[in-house]
mmCIF file of C-alpha atoms in Angstrom:
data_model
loop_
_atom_site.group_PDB
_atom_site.id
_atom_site.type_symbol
_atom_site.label_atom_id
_atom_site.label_comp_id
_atom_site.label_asym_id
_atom_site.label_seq_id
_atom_site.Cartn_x
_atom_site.Cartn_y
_atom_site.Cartn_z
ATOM 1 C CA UNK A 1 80.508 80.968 120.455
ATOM 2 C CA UNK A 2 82.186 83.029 117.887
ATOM 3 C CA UNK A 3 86.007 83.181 117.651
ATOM 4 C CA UNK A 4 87.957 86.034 118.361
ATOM 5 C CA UNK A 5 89.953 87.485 116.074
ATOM 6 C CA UNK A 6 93.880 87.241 117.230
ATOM 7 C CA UNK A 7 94.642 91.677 116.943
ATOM 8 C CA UNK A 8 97.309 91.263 119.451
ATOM 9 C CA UNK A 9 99.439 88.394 117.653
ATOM 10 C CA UNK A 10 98.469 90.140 114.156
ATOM 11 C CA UNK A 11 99.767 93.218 115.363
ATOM 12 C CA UNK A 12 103.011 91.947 116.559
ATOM 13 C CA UNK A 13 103.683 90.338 113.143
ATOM 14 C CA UNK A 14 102.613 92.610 111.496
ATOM 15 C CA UNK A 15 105.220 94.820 113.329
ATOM 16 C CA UNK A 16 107.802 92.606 113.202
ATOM 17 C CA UNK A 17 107.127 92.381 109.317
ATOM 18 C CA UNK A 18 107.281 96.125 108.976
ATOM 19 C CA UNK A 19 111.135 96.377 110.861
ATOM 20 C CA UNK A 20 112.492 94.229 108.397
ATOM 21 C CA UNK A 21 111.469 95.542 105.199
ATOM 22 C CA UNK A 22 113.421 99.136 106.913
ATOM 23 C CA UNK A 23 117.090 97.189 105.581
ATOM 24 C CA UNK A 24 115.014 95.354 102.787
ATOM 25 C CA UNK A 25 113.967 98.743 101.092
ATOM 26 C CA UNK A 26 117.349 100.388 101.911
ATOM 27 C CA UNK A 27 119.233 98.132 100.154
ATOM 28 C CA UNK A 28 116.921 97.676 97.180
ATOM 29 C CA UNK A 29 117.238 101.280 96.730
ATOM 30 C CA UNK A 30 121.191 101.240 96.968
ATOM 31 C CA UNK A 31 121.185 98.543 94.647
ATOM 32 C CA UNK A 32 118.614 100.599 92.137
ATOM 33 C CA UNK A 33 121.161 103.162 92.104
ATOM 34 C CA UNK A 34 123.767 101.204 91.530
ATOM 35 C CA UNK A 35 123.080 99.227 88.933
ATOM 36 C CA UNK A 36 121.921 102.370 87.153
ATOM 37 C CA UNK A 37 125.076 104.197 87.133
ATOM 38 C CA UNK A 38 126.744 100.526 85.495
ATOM 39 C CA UNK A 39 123.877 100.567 82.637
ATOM 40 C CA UNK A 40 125.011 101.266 78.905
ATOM 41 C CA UNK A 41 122.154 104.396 79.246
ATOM 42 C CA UNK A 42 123.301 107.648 78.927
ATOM 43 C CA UNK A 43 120.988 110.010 81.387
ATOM 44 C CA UNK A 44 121.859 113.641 79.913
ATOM 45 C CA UNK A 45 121.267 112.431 76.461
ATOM 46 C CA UNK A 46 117.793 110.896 77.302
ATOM 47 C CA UNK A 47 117.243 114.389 78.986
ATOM 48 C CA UNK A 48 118.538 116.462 76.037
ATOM 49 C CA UNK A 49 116.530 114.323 73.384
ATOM 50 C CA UNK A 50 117.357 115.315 69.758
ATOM 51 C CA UNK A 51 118.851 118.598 70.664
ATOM 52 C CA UNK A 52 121.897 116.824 72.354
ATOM 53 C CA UNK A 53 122.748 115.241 68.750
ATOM 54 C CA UNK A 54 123.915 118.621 68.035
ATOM 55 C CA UNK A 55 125.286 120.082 71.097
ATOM 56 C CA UNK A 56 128.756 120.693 72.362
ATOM 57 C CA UNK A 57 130.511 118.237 74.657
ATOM 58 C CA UNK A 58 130.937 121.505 76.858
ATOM 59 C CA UNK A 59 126.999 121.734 77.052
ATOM 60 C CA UNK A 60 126.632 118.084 77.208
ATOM 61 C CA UNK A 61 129.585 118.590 80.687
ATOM 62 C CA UNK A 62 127.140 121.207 81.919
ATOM 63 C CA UNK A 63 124.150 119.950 81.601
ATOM 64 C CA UNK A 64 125.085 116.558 83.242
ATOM 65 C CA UNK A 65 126.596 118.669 86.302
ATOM 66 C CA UNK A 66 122.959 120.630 86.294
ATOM 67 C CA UNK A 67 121.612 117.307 86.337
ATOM 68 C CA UNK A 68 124.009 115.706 89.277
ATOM 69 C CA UNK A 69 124.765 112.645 87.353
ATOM 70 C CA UNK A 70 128.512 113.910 87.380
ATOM 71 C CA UNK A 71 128.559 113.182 91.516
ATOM 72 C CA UNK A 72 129.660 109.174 92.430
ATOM 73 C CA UNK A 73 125.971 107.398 92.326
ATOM 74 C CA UNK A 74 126.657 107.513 96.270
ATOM 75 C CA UNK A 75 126.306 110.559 96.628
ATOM 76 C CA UNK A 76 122.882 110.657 94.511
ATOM 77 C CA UNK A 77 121.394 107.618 96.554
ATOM 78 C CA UNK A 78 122.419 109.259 99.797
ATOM 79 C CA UNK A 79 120.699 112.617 98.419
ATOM 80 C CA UNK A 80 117.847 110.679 96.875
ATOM 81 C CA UNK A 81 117.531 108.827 100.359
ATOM 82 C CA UNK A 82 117.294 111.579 103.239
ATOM 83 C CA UNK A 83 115.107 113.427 100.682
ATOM 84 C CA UNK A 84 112.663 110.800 100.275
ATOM 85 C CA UNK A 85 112.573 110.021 104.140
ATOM 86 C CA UNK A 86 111.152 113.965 104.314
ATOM 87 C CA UNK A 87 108.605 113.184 101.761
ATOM 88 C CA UNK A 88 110.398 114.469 98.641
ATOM 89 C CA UNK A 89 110.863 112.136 96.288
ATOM 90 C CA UNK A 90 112.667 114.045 94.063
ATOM 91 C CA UNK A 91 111.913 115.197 90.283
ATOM 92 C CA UNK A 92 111.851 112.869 87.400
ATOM 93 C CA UNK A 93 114.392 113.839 84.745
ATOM 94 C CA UNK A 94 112.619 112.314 81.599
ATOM 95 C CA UNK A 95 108.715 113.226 82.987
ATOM 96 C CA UNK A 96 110.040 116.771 84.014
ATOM 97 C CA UNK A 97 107.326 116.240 86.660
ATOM 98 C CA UNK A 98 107.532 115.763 90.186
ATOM 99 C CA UNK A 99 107.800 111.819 90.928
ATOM 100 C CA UNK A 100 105.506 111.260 93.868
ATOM 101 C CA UNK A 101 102.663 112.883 90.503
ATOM 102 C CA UNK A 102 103.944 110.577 87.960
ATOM 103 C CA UNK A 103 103.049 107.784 90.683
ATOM 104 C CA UNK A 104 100.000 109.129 92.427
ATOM 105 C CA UNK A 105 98.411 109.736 88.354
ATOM 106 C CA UNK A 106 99.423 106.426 87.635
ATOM 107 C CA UNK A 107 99.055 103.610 90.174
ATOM 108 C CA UNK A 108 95.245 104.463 90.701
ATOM 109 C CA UNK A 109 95.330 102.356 87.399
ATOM 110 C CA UNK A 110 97.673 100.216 87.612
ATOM 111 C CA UNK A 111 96.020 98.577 91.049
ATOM 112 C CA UNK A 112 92.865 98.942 89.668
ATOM 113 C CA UNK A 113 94.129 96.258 86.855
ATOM 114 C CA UNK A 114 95.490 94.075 89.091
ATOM 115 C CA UNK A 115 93.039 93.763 91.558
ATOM 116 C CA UNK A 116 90.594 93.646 88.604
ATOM 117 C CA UNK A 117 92.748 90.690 87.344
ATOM 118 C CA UNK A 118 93.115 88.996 91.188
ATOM 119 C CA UNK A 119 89.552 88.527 91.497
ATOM 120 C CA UNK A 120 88.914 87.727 87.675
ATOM 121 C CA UNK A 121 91.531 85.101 87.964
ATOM 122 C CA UNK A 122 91.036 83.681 91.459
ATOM 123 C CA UNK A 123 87.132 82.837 91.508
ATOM 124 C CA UNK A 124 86.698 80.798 87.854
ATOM 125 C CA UNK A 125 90.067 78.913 89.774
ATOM 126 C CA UNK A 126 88.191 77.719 92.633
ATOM 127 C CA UNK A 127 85.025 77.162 90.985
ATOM 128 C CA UNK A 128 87.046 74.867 88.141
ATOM 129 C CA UNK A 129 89.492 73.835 90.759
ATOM 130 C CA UNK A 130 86.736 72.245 93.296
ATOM 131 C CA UNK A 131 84.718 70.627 90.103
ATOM 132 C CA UNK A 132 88.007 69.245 89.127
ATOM 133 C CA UNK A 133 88.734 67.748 92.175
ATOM 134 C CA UNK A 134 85.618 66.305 92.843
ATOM 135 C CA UNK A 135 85.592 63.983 89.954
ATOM 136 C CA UNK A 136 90.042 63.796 89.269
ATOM 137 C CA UNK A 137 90.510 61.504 85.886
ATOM 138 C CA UNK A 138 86.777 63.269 84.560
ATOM 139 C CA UNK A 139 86.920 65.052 81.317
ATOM 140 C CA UNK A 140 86.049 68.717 82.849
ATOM 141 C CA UNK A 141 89.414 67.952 85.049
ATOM 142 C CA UNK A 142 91.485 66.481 82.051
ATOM 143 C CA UNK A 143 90.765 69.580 80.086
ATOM 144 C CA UNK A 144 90.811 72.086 82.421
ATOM 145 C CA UNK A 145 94.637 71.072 83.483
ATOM 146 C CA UNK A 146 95.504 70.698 80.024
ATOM 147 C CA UNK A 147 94.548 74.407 78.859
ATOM 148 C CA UNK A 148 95.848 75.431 81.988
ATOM 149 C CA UNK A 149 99.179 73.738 81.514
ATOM 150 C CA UNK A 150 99.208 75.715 78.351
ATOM 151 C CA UNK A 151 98.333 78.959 79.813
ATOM 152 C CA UNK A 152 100.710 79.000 82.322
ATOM 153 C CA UNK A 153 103.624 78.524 79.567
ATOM 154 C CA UNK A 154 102.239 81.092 77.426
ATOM 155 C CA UNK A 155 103.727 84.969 78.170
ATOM 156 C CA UNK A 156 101.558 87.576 78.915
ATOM 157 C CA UNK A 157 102.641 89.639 76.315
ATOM 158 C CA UNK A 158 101.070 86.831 73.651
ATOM 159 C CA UNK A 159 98.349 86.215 75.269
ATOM 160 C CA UNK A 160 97.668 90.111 74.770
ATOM 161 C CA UNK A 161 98.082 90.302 70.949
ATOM 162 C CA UNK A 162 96.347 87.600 70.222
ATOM 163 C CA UNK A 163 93.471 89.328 72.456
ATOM 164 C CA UNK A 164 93.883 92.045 70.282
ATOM 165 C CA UNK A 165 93.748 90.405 66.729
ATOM 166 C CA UNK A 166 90.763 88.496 67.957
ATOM 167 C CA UNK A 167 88.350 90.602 70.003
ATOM 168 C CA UNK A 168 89.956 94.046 68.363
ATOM 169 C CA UNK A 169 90.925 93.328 64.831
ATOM 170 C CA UNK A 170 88.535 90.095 64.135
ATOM 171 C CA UNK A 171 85.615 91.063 65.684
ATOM 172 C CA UNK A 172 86.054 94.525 66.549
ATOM 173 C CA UNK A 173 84.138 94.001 69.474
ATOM 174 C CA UNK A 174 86.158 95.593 72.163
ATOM 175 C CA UNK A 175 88.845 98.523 72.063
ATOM 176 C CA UNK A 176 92.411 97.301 71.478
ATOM 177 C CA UNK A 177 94.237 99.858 73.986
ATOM 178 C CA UNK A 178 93.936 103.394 75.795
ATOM 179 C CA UNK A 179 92.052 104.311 78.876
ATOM 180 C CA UNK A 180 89.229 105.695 77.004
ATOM 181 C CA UNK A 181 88.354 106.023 72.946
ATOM 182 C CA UNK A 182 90.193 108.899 71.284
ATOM 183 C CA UNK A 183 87.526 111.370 70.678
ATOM 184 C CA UNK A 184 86.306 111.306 74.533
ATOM 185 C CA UNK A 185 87.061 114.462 76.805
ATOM 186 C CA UNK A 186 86.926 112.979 79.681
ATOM 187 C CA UNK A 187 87.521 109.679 81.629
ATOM 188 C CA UNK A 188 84.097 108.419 82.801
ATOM 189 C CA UNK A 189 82.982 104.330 83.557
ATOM 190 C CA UNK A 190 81.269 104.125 80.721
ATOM 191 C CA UNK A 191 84.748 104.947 78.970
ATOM 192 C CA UNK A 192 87.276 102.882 80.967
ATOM 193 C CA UNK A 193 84.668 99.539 81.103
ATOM 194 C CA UNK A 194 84.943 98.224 77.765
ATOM 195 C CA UNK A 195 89.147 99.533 77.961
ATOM 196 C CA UNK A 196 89.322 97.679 81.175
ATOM 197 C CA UNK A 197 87.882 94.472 79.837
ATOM 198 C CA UNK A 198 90.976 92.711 77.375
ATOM 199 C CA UNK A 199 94.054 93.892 80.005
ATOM 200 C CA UNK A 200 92.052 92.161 82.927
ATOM 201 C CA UNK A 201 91.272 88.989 80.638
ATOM 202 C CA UNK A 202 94.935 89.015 79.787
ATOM 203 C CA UNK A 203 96.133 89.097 83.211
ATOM 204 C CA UNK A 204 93.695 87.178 84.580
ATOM 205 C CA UNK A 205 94.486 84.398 82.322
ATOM 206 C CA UNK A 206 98.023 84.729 82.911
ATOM 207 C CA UNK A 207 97.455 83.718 86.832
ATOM 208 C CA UNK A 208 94.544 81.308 86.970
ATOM 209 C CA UNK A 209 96.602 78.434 85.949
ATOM 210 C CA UNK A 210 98.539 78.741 89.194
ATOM 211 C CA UNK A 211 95.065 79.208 91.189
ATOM 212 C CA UNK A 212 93.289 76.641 89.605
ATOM 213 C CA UNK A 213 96.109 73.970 90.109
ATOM 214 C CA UNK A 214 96.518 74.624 93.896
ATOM 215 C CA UNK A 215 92.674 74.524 94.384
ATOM 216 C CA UNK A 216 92.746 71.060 92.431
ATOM 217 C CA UNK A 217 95.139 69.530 94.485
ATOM 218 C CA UNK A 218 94.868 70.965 97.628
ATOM 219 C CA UNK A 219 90.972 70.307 97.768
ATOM 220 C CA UNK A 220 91.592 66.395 96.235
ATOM 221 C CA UNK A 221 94.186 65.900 98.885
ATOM 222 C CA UNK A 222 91.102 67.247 101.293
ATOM 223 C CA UNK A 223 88.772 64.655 99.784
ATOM 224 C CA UNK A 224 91.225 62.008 101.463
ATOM 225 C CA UNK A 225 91.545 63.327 104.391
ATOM 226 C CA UNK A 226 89.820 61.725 107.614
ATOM 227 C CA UNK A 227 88.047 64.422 109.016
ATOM 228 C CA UNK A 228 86.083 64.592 105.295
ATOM 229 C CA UNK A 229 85.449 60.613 105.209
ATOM 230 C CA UNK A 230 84.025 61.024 108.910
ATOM 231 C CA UNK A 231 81.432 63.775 107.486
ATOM 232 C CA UNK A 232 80.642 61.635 104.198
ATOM 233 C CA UNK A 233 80.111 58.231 107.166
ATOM 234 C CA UNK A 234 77.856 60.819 109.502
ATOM 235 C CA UNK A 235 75.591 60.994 105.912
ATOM 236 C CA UNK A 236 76.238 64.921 105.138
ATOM 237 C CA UNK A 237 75.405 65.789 101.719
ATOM 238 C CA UNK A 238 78.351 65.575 99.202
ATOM 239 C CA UNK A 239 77.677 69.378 98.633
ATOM 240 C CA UNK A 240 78.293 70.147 102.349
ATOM 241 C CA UNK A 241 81.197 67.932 102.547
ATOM 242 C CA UNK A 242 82.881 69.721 100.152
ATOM 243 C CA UNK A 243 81.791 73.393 100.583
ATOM 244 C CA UNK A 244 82.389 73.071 103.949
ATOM 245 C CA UNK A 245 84.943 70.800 105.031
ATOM 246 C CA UNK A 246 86.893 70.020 101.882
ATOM 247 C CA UNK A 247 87.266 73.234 100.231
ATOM 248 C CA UNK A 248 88.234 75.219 103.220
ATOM 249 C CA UNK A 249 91.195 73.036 104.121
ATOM 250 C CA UNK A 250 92.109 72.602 100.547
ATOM 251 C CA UNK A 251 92.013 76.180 100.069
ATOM 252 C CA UNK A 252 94.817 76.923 102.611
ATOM 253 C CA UNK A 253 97.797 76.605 99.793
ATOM 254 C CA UNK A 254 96.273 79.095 98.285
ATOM 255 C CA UNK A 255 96.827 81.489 100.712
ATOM 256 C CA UNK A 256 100.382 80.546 100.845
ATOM 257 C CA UNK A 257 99.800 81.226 97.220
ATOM 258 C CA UNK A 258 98.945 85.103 96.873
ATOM 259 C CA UNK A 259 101.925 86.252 98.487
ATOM 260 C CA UNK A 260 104.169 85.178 96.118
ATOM 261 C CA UNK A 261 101.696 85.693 92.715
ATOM 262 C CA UNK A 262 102.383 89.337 93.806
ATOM 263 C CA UNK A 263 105.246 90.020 92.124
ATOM 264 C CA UNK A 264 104.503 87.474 88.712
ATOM 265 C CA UNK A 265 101.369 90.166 88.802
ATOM 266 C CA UNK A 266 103.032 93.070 88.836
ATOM 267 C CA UNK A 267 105.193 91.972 86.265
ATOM 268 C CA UNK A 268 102.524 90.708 84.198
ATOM 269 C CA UNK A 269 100.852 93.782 84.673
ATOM 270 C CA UNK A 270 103.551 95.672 83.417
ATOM 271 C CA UNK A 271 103.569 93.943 80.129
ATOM 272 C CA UNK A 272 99.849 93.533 79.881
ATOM 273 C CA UNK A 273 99.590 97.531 80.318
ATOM 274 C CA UNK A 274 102.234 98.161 77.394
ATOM 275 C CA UNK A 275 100.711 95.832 75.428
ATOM 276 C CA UNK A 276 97.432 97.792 75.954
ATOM 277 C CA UNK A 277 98.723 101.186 76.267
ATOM 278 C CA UNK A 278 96.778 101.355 79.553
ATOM 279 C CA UNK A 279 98.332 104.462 81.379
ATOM 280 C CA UNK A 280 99.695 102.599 84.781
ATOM 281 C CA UNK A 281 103.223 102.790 86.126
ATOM 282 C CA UNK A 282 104.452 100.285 83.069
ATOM 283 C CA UNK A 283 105.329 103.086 80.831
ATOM 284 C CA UNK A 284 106.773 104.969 83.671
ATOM 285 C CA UNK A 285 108.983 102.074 84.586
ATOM 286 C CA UNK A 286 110.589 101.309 81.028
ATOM 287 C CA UNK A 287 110.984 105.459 80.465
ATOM 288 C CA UNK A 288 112.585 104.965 83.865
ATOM 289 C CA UNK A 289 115.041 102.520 83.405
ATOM 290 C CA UNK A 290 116.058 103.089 79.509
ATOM 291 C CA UNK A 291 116.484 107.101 80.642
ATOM 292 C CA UNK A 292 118.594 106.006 83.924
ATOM 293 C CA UNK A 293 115.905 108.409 85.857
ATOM 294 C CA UNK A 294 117.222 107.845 89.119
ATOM 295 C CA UNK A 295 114.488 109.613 91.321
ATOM 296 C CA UNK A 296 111.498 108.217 89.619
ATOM 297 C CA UNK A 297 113.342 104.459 88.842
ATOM 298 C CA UNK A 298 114.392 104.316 92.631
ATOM 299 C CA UNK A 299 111.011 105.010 94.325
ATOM 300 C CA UNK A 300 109.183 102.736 91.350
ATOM 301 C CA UNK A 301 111.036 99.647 92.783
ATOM 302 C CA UNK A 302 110.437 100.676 96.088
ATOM 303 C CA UNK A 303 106.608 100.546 95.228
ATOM 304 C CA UNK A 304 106.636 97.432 93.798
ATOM 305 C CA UNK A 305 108.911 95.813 96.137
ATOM 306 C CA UNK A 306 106.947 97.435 99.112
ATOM 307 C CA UNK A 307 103.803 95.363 97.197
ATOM 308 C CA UNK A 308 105.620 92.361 97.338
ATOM 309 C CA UNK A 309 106.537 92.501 101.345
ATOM 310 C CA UNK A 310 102.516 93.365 101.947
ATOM 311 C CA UNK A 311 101.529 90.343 99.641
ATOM 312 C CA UNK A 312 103.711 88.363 101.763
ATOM 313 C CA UNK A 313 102.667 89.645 105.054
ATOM 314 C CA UNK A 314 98.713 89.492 103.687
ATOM 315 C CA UNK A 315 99.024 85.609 102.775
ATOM 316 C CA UNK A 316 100.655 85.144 106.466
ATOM 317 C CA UNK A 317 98.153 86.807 108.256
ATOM 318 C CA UNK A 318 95.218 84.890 105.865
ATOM 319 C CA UNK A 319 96.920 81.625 106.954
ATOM 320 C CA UNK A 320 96.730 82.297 110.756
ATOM 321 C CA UNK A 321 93.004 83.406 110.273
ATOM 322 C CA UNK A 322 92.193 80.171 108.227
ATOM 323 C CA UNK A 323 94.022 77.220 110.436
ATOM 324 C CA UNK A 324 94.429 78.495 114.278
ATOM 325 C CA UNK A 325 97.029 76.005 114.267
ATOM 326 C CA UNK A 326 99.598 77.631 112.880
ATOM 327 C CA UNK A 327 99.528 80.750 114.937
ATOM 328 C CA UNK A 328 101.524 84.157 114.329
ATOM 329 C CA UNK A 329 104.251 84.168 116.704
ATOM 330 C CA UNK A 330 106.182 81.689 115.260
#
């Protein structure tokens, strides 16, 4: 008999989930706001650009009261706030574009990266993960923890210019940055591939160490386990034993796992698409904060913390799935 999926339970969490990021968002937006009107940042000058080297402090006064930065940063979060619950998230100061089009013409790319990245990370970490743990003290499991010891202390940010001296500069075998080469008039998949294919190795390489690490020892502690030394006694192959009993209980860390790689991707990400000049939110987000752009700052951090709460909620849910033991109304 097949199993039935648990919609009720998953539902309830789900719900449950969903009422207490309501307070979680609220006060990550209050906080945005305030921390922005402490910063060093000056908002009418990043809005006034070179011109407000030479203007009067009278047309400095009026521009910041055009601008509402002159209002207590209450105010602006309470404005920014019943605005956004409408739908109108407000204009972005140093864009001079609407924010909710700064987003939606930037986080097409920015999720296409990371998921991109996910996958690219997540399936040579199981595959070197299981190997590893099949044969712990081997050579392929010595070196593979080594380099990934030494991945997961190197930054992203290195790990991207040394991409680019090697397959860019060296070899010249793949584009160093951009979406697409700078004679193209439009963005096609023939254009973004070869772009695509150093920010995903960068990021990619930046998470497997975690991956590959929880595999390892989450599939050796399997190995040990007595419900895997019962299959090995009832003489199933060594390649069902571990495809089928050891690596699906060893794999249940991992699921712990994704929910909180979420945000260590999206700040990877971030650096991996300014080292890259790959036109995601990243560039948005440091215009953002360096310009004290309230609007499009605020609802940036809502984004990404609203990614975090779903990565969360997604590894949950995964968990429940994989061991019925654990259940979702707890």
């Amino acid at each position: 008999m097949t199993r039935r999926l648990p919609w009720g339970p998953m539902a309830r969490m789900a719900g449950r989930r969903t009422l207490f990021a309501a307070p979680v968002l609220l006060l990550v937006t209050f906080g945005v706001f305030a921390v922005a009107a402490l910063s060093p940042f000056d908002p009418v000058k990043a809005y006034a650009g070179t011109a407000g080297l030479t203007a009067s402090q009278a047309e400095l006064d009026q521009l910041r009261a055009n601008l509402g930065v002159d209002r207590p940063f209450t105010a602006r979060w309470w404005d920014w706030l019943t605005s956004a619950l409408t739908g109108d998230l407000g204009t972005s100061a140093v864009l001079r574009q609407p924010v909710a089009d700064v987003i939606a013409g930037r986080v097409g790319w920015s999720a296409m990266l990371a998921c991109c990245a996910f996958v690219a990370a997540l399936l040579p970490a199981t595959v070197l993960g299981v190997l590893a743990a099949r044969r712990r003290g081997g050579l392929l499991d010595r070196a593979a923890t080594a380099l990934a010891y030494v991945l997961e202390a190197a930054p992203a940010f290195w790990l991207g210019l040394l991409a680019v001296w090697l397959f860019a500069v060296r070899l010249g075998a793949l584009p160093s940055g951009g979406l697409t080469d700078a004679a193209a008039d439009t963005v096609t998949a023939g254009q973004v591939a070869p772009h695509l294919v150093l920010p995903v190795l960068v990021l990619a390489l930046s998470q497997l160490p975690w991956f590959y690490l929880y595999v390892r020892q989450g599939v050796a502690d399997a190995l040990e386990e007595d419900p895997v030394r019962g299959a090995r006694a009832r003489g199933l192959s060594e390649r069902r034993v571990l495809l089928g009993h050891a690596l699906r209980s060893g794999m249940l860390p991992v699921l712990t796992l994704i929910g909180s790689r979420v945000p260590e991707l999206i700040t990877g990400a971030l650096l991996v698409e300014t080292v890259f000049s790959w036109p995601g939110i990243a560039a948005a987000t440091v215009q953002a904060a360096t310009s004290v752009d309230f609007p499009l700052l605020a609802a940036l951090t809502v984004l990404a913390t609203a990614a975090v709460l779903a990565g969360n909620l997604l590894s949950d849910l995964l968990y429940g799935l994989a061991d019925p033991r654990v259940g979702f109304d707890g």
